[in-house]
mmCIF file of C-alpha atoms in Angstrom:
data_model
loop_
_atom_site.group_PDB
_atom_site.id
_atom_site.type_symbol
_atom_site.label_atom_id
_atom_site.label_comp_id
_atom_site.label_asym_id
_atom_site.label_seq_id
_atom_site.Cartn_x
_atom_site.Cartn_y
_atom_site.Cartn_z
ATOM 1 C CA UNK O 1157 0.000 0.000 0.000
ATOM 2 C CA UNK O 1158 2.929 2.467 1.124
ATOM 3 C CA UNK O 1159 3.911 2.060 -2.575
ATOM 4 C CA UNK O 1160 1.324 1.635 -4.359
ATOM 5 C CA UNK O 1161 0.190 5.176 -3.534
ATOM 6 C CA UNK O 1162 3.500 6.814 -4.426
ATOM 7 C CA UNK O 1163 3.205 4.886 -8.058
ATOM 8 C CA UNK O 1164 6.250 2.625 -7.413
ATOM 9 C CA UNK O 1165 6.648 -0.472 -9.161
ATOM 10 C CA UNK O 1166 6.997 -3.776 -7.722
ATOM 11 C CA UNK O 1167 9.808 -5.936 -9.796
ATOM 12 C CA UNK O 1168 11.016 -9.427 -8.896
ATOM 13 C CA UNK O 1169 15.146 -10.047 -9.753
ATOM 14 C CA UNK O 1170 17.050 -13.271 -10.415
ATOM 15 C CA UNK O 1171 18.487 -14.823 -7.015
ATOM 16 C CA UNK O 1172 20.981 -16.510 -8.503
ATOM 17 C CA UNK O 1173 23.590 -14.852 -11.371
ATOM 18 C CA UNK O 1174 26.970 -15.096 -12.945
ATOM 19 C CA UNK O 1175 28.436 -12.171 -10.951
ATOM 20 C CA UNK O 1176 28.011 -11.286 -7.210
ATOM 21 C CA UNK O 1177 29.243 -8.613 -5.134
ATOM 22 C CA UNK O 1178 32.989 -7.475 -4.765
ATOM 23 C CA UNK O 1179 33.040 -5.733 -1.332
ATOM 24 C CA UNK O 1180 35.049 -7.038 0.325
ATOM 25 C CA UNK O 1181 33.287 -7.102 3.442
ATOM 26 C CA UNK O 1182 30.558 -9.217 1.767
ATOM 27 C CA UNK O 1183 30.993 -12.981 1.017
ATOM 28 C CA UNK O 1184 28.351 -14.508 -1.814
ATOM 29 C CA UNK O 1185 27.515 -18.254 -1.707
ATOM 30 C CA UNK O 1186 28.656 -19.952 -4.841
ATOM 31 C CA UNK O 1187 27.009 -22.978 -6.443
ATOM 32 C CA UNK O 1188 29.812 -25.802 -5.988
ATOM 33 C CA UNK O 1189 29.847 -27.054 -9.893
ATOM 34 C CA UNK O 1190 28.855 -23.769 -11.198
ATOM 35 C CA UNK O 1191 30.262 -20.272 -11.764
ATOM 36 C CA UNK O 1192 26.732 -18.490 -10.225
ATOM 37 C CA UNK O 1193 26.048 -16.766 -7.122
ATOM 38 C CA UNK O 1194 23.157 -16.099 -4.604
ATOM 39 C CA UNK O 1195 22.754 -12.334 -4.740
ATOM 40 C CA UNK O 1196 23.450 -10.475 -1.635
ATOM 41 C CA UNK O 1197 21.361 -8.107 -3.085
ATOM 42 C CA UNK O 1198 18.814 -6.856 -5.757
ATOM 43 C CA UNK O 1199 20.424 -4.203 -6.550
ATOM 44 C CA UNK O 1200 22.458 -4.471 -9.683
ATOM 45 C CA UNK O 1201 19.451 -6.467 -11.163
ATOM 46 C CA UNK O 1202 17.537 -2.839 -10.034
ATOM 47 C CA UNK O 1203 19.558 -0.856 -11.679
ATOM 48 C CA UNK O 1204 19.077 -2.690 -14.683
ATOM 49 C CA UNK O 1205 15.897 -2.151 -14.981
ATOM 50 C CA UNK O 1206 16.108 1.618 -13.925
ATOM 51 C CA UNK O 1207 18.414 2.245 -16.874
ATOM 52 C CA UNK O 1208 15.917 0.338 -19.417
ATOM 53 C CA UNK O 1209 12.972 2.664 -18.240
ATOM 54 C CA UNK O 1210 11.148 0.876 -14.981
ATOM 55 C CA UNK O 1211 10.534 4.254 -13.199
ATOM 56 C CA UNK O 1212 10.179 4.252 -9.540
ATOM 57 C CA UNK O 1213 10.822 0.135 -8.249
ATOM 58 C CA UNK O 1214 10.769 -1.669 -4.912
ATOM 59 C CA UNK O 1215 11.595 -5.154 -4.379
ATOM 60 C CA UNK O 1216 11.012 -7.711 -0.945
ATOM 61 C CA UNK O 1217 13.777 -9.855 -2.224
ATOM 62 C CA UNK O 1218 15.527 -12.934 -0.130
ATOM 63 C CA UNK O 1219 19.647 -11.950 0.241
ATOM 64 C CA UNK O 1220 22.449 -14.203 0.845
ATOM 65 C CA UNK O 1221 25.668 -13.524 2.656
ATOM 66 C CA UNK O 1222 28.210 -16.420 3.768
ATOM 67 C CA UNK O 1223 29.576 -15.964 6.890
ATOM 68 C CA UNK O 1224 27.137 -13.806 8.653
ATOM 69 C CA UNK O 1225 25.398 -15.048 11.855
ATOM 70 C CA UNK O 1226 25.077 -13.527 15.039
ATOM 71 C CA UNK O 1227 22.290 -11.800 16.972
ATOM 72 C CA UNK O 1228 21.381 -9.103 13.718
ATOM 73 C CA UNK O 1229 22.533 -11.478 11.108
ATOM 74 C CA UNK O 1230 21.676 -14.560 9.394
ATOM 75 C CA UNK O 1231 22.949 -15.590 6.279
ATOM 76 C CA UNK O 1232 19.827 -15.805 4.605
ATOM 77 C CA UNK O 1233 17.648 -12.856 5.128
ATOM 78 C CA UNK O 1234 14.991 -10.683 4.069
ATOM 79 C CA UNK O 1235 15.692 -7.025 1.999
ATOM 80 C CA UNK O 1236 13.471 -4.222 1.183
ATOM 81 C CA UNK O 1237 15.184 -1.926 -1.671
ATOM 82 C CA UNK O 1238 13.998 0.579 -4.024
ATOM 83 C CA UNK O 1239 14.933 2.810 -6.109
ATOM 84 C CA UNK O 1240 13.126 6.562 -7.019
ATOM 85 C CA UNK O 1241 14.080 9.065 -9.884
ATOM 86 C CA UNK O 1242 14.881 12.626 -9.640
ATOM 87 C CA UNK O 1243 15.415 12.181 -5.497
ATOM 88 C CA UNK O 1244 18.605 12.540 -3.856
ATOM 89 C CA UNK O 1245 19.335 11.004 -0.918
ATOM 90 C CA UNK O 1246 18.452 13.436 1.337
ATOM 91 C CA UNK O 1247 14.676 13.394 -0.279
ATOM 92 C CA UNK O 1248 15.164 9.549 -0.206
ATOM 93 C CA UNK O 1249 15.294 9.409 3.627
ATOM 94 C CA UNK O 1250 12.876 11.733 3.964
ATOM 95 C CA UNK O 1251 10.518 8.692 2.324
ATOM 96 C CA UNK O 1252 12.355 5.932 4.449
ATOM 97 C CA UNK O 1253 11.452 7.923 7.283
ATOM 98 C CA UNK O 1254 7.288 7.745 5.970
ATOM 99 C CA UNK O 1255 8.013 4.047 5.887
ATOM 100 C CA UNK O 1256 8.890 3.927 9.413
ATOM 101 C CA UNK O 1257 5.983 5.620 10.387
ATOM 102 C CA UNK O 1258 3.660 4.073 8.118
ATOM 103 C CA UNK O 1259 5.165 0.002 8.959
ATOM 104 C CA UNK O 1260 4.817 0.652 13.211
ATOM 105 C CA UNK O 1261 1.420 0.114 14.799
ATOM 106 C CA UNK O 1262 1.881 3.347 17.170
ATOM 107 C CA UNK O 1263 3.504 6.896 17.372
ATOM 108 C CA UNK O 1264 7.160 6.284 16.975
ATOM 109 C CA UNK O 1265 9.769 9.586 17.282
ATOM 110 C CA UNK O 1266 10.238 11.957 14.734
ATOM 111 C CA UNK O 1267 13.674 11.006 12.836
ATOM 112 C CA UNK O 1268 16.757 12.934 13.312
ATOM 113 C CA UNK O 1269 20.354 13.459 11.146
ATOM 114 C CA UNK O 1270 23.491 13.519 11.840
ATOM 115 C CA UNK O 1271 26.689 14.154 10.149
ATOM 116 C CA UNK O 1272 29.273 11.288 10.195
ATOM 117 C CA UNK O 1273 31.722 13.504 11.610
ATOM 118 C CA UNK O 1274 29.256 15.054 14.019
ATOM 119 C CA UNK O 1275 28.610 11.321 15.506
ATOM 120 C CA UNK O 1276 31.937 10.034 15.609
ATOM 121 C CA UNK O 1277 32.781 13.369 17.826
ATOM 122 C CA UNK O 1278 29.516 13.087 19.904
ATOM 123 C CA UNK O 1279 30.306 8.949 20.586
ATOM 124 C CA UNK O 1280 33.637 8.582 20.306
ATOM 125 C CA UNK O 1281 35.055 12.446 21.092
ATOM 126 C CA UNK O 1282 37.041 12.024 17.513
ATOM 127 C CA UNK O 1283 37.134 13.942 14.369
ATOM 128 C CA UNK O 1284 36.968 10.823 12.011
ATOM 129 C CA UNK O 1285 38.738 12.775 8.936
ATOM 130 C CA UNK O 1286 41.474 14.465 10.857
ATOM 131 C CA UNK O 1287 42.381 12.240 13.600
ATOM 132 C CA UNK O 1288 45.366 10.047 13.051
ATOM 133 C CA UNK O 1289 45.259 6.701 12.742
ATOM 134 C CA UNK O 1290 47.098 6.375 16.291
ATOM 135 C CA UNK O 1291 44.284 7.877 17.880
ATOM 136 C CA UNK O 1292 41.651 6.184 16.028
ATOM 137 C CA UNK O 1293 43.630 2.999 17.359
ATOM 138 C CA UNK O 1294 43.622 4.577 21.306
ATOM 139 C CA UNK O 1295 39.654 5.214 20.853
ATOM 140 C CA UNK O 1296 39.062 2.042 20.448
ATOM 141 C CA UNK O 1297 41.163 1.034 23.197
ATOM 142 C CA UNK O 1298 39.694 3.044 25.438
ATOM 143 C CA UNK O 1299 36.507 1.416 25.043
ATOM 144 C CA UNK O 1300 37.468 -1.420 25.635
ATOM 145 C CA UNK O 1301 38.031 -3.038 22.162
ATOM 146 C CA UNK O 1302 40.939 -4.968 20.510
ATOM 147 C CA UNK O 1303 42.718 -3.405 17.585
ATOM 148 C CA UNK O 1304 45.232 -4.907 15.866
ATOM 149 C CA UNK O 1305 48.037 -1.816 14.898
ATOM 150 C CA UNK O 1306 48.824 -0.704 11.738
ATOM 151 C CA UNK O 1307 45.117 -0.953 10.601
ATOM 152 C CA UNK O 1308 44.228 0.421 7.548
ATOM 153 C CA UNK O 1309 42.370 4.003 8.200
ATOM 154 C CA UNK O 1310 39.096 2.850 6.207
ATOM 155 C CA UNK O 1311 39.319 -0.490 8.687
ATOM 156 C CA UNK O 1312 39.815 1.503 11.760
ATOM 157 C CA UNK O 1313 36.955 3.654 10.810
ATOM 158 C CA UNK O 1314 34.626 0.792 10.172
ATOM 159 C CA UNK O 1315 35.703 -0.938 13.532
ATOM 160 C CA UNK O 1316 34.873 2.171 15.147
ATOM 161 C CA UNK O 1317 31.562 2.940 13.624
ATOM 162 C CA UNK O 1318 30.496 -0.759 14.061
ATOM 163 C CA UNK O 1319 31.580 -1.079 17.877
ATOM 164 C CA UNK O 1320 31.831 1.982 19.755
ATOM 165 C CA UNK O 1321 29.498 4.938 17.888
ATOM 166 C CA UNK O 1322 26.972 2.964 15.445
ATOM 167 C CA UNK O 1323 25.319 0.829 18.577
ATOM 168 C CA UNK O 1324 24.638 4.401 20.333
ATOM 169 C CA UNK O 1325 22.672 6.041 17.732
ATOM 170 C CA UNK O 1326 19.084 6.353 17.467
ATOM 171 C CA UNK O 1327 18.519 5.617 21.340
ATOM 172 C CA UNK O 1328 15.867 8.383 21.262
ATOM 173 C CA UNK O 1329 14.415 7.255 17.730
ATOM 174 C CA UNK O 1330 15.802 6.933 14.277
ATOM 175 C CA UNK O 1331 18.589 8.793 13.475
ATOM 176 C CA UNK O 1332 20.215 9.203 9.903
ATOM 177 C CA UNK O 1333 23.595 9.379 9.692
ATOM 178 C CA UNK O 1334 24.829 11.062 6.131
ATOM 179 C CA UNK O 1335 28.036 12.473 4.281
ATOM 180 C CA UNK O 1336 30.088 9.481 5.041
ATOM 181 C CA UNK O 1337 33.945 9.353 3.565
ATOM 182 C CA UNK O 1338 34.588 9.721 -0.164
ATOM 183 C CA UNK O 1339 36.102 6.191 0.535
ATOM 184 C CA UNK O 1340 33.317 4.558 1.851
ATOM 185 C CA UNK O 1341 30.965 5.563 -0.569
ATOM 186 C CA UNK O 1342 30.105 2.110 -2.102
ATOM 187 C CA UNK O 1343 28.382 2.696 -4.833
ATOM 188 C CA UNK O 1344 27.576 6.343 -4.072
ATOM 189 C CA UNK O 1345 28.376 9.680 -6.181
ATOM 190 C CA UNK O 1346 31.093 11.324 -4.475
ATOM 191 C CA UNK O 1347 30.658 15.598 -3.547
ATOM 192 C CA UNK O 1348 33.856 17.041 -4.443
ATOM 193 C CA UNK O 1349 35.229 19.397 -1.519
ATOM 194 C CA UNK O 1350 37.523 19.678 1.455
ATOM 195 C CA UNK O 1351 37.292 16.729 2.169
ATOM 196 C CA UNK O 1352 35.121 15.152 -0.545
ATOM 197 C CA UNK O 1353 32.201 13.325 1.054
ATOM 198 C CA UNK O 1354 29.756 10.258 -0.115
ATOM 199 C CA UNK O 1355 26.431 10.904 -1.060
ATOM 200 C CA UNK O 1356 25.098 8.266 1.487
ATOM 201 C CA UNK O 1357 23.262 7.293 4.330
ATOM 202 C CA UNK O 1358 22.637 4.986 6.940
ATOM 203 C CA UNK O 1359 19.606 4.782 9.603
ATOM 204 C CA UNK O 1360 19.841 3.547 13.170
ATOM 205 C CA UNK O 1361 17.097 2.870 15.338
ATOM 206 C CA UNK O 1362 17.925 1.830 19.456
ATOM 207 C CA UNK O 1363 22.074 1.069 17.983
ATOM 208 C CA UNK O 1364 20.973 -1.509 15.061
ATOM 209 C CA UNK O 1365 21.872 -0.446 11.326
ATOM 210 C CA UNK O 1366 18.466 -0.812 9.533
ATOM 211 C CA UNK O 1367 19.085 0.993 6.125
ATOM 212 C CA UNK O 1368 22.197 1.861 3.677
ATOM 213 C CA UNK O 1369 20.884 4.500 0.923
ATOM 214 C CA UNK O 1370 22.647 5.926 -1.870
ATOM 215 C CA UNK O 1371 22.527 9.352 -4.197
ATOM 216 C CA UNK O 1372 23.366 6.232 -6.773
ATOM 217 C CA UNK O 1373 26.653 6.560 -9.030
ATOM 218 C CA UNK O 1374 26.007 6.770 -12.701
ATOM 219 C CA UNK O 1375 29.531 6.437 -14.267
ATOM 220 C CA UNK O 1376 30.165 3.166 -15.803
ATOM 221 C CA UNK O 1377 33.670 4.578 -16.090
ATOM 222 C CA UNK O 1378 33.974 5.613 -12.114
ATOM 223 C CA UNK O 1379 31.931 2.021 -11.040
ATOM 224 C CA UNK O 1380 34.180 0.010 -12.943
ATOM 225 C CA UNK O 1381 37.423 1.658 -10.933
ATOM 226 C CA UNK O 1382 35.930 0.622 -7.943
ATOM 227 C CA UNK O 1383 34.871 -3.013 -8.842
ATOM 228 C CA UNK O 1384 38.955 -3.579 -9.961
ATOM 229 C CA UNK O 1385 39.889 -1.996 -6.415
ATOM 230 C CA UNK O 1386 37.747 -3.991 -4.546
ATOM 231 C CA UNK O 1387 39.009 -7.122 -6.302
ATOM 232 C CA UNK O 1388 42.422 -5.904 -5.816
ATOM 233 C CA UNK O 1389 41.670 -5.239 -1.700
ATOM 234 C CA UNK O 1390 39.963 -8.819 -1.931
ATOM 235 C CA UNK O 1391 43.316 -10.288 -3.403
ATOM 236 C CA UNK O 1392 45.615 -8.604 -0.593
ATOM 237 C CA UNK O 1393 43.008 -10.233 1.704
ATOM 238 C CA UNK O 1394 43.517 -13.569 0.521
ATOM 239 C CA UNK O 1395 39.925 -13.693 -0.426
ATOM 240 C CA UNK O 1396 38.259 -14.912 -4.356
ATOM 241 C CA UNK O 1397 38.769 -12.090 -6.638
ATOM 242 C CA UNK O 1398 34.852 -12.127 -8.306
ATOM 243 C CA UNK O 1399 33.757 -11.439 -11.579
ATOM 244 C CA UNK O 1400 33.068 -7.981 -12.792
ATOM 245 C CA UNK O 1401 29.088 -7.057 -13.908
ATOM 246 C CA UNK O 1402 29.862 -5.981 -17.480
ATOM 247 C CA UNK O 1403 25.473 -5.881 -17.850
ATOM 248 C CA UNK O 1404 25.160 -4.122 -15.098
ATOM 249 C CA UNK O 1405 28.102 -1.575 -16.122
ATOM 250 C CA UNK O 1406 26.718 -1.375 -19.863
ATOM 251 C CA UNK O 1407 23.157 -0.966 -17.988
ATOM 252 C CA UNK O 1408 25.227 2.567 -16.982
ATOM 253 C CA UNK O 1409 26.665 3.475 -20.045
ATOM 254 C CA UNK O 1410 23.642 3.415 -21.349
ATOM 255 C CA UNK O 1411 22.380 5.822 -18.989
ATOM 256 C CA UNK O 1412 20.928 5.405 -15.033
ATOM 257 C CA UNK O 1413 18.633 8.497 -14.303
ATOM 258 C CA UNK O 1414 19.349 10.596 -12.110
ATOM 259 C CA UNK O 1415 18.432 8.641 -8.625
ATOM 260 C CA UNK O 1416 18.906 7.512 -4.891
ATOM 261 C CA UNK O 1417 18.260 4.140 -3.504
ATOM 262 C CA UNK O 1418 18.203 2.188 -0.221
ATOM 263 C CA UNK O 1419 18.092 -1.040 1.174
ATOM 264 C CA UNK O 1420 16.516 -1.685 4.508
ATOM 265 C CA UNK O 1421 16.899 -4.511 6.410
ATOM 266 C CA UNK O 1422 13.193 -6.339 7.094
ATOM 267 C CA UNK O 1423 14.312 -9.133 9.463
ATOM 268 C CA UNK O 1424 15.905 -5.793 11.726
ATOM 269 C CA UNK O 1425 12.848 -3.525 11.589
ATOM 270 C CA UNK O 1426 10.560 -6.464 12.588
ATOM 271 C CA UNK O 1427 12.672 -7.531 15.331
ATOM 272 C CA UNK O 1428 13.527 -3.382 16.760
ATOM 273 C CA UNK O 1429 9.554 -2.553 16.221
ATOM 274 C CA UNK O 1430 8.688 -5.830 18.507
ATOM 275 C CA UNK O 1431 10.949 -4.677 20.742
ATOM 276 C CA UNK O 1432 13.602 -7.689 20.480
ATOM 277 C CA UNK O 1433 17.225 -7.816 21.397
ATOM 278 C CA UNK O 1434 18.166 -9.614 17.958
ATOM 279 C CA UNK O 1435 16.455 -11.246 14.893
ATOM 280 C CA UNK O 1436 15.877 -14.355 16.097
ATOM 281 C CA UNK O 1437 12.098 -13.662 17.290
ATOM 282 C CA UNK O 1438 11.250 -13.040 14.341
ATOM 283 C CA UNK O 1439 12.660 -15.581 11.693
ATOM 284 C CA UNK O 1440 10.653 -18.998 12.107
ATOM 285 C CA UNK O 1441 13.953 -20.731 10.557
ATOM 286 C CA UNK O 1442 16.766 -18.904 11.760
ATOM 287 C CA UNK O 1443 20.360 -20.636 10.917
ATOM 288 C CA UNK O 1444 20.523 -23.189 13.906
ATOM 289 C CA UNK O 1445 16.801 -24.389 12.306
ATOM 290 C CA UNK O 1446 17.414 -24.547 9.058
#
């Protein structure tokens, strides 16, 4: 219904392709006698379909990701994403933030932004783009946490967001967190300035990560660059280099309109609107059933 009255499409994607994602902080399942993948996501699929003329599309679409259990993960789970012309992402969580309000059976907070700087210096008491790497390193000490030295700034910054400052946001209600670093911008545009910042987003809601939204990149030239460094951060890792979307990056040349999209995690919002310390309340066949 939520979609239906803004006009946006509902579109069913293949679960299972010849290319899969090549963050390297996801891991796809692979068929054992075949070069396919489970998707960990609709989204190149989405994109796809954007570029060919869909309009507005949303998707309820079953993800895969090896290597993910614990209390907010399961390696099979459930992922709402669309994708809207002519918004950026700032009008995108404006929408995500309807959603909220529209999916929860009583009053819930109004939502709130923040800056990724401004919550790494309210949580952690760091700048995240001018501290140095020693002190990123000591913040997460001081909290308690294990670091290995010599991270990698992007790593440090990840370990710091996922431990120490992303599981204190949104204690008061949802809370946006935008204008991450030009390099963690996935497959965001990039704002040139001092310094350059992502066009991207993230919602929490009582310290859980529910939604990951993009003002989406549209240069098959700049997408393919960051495919080939992923792969190459994936080889340093010791991890499967994996095959590079030339549809998907065609799909671009061709021409992506002008758009923002987000993913949002249903398993997550079931399990924080119930009021449950993880997602196990509320998948019938969690990992230890299956």
């Amino acid at each position: 219904e939520f979609f239906a009255q803004r006009a946006v499409l509902e579109v069913e994607t293949p679960a299972l392709a010849p290319v899969a994602a090549t963050d390297p902080h996801i891991e796809s399942f692979r068929l054992a006698d075949q070069a396919r993948w489970l998707q960990s996501s609709p989204e190149f699929h989405m994109k796809r379909l954007l570029a060919a003329g869909s309009g507005s599309i949303y998707q309820i679409a079953r993800a895969f990701r090896a290597a993910e259990v614990g209390r907010w993960h399961n390696p099979e789970f459930t992922l709402l994403e669309w994708y809207r012309p002519k918004l950026d992402h700032f009008g995108l969580m404006n929408e995500v933030a309807e959603l909220l309000a529209a999916a929860s059976t009583h009053e819930i907070p109004a939502a709130r932004r923040v800056s990724y700087r401004e919550a790494f210096i309210r949580e952690a008491g760091l700048d995240p783009f001018d501290a140095e790497p020693a002190e990123l390193e000591a913040a997460g000490r001081a909290c308690g946490l294990a670091q290995a030295a010599g991270g990698a700034r992007d790593e440090l910054l990840d370990f710091l967001m996922g431990a120490v400052v992303g599981p204190r946001l949104g204690r008061d209600g949802p809370e946006f967190v935008y204008d991450y670093p030009a390099t963690q911008a996935a497959l965001a545009r990039v704002r040139p300035g001092r310094p350059p910042l992502a066009s991207r987003f993230e919602l929490y809601w009582h310290g859980v990560e529910l939604a990951n939204g993009f003002h989406e990149l549209s240069d098959p030239v700049e997408q393919r660059r960051r495919f080939e460094w992923d792969n190459r951060r994936r080889r340093a890792a010791g991890q499967e280099p994996m095959p590079i979307d030339e549809a998907l990056l065609a799909a671009l040349a061709a021409g992506l309109p002008d758009c923002s999209g987000v993913a949002l995690g249903v398993d997550r919002l079931l399990a924080v609107l119930l009021g449950h310390d993880g997602i196990a309340r509320v998948l019938a066949f969690g990992e230890e059933r299956a």
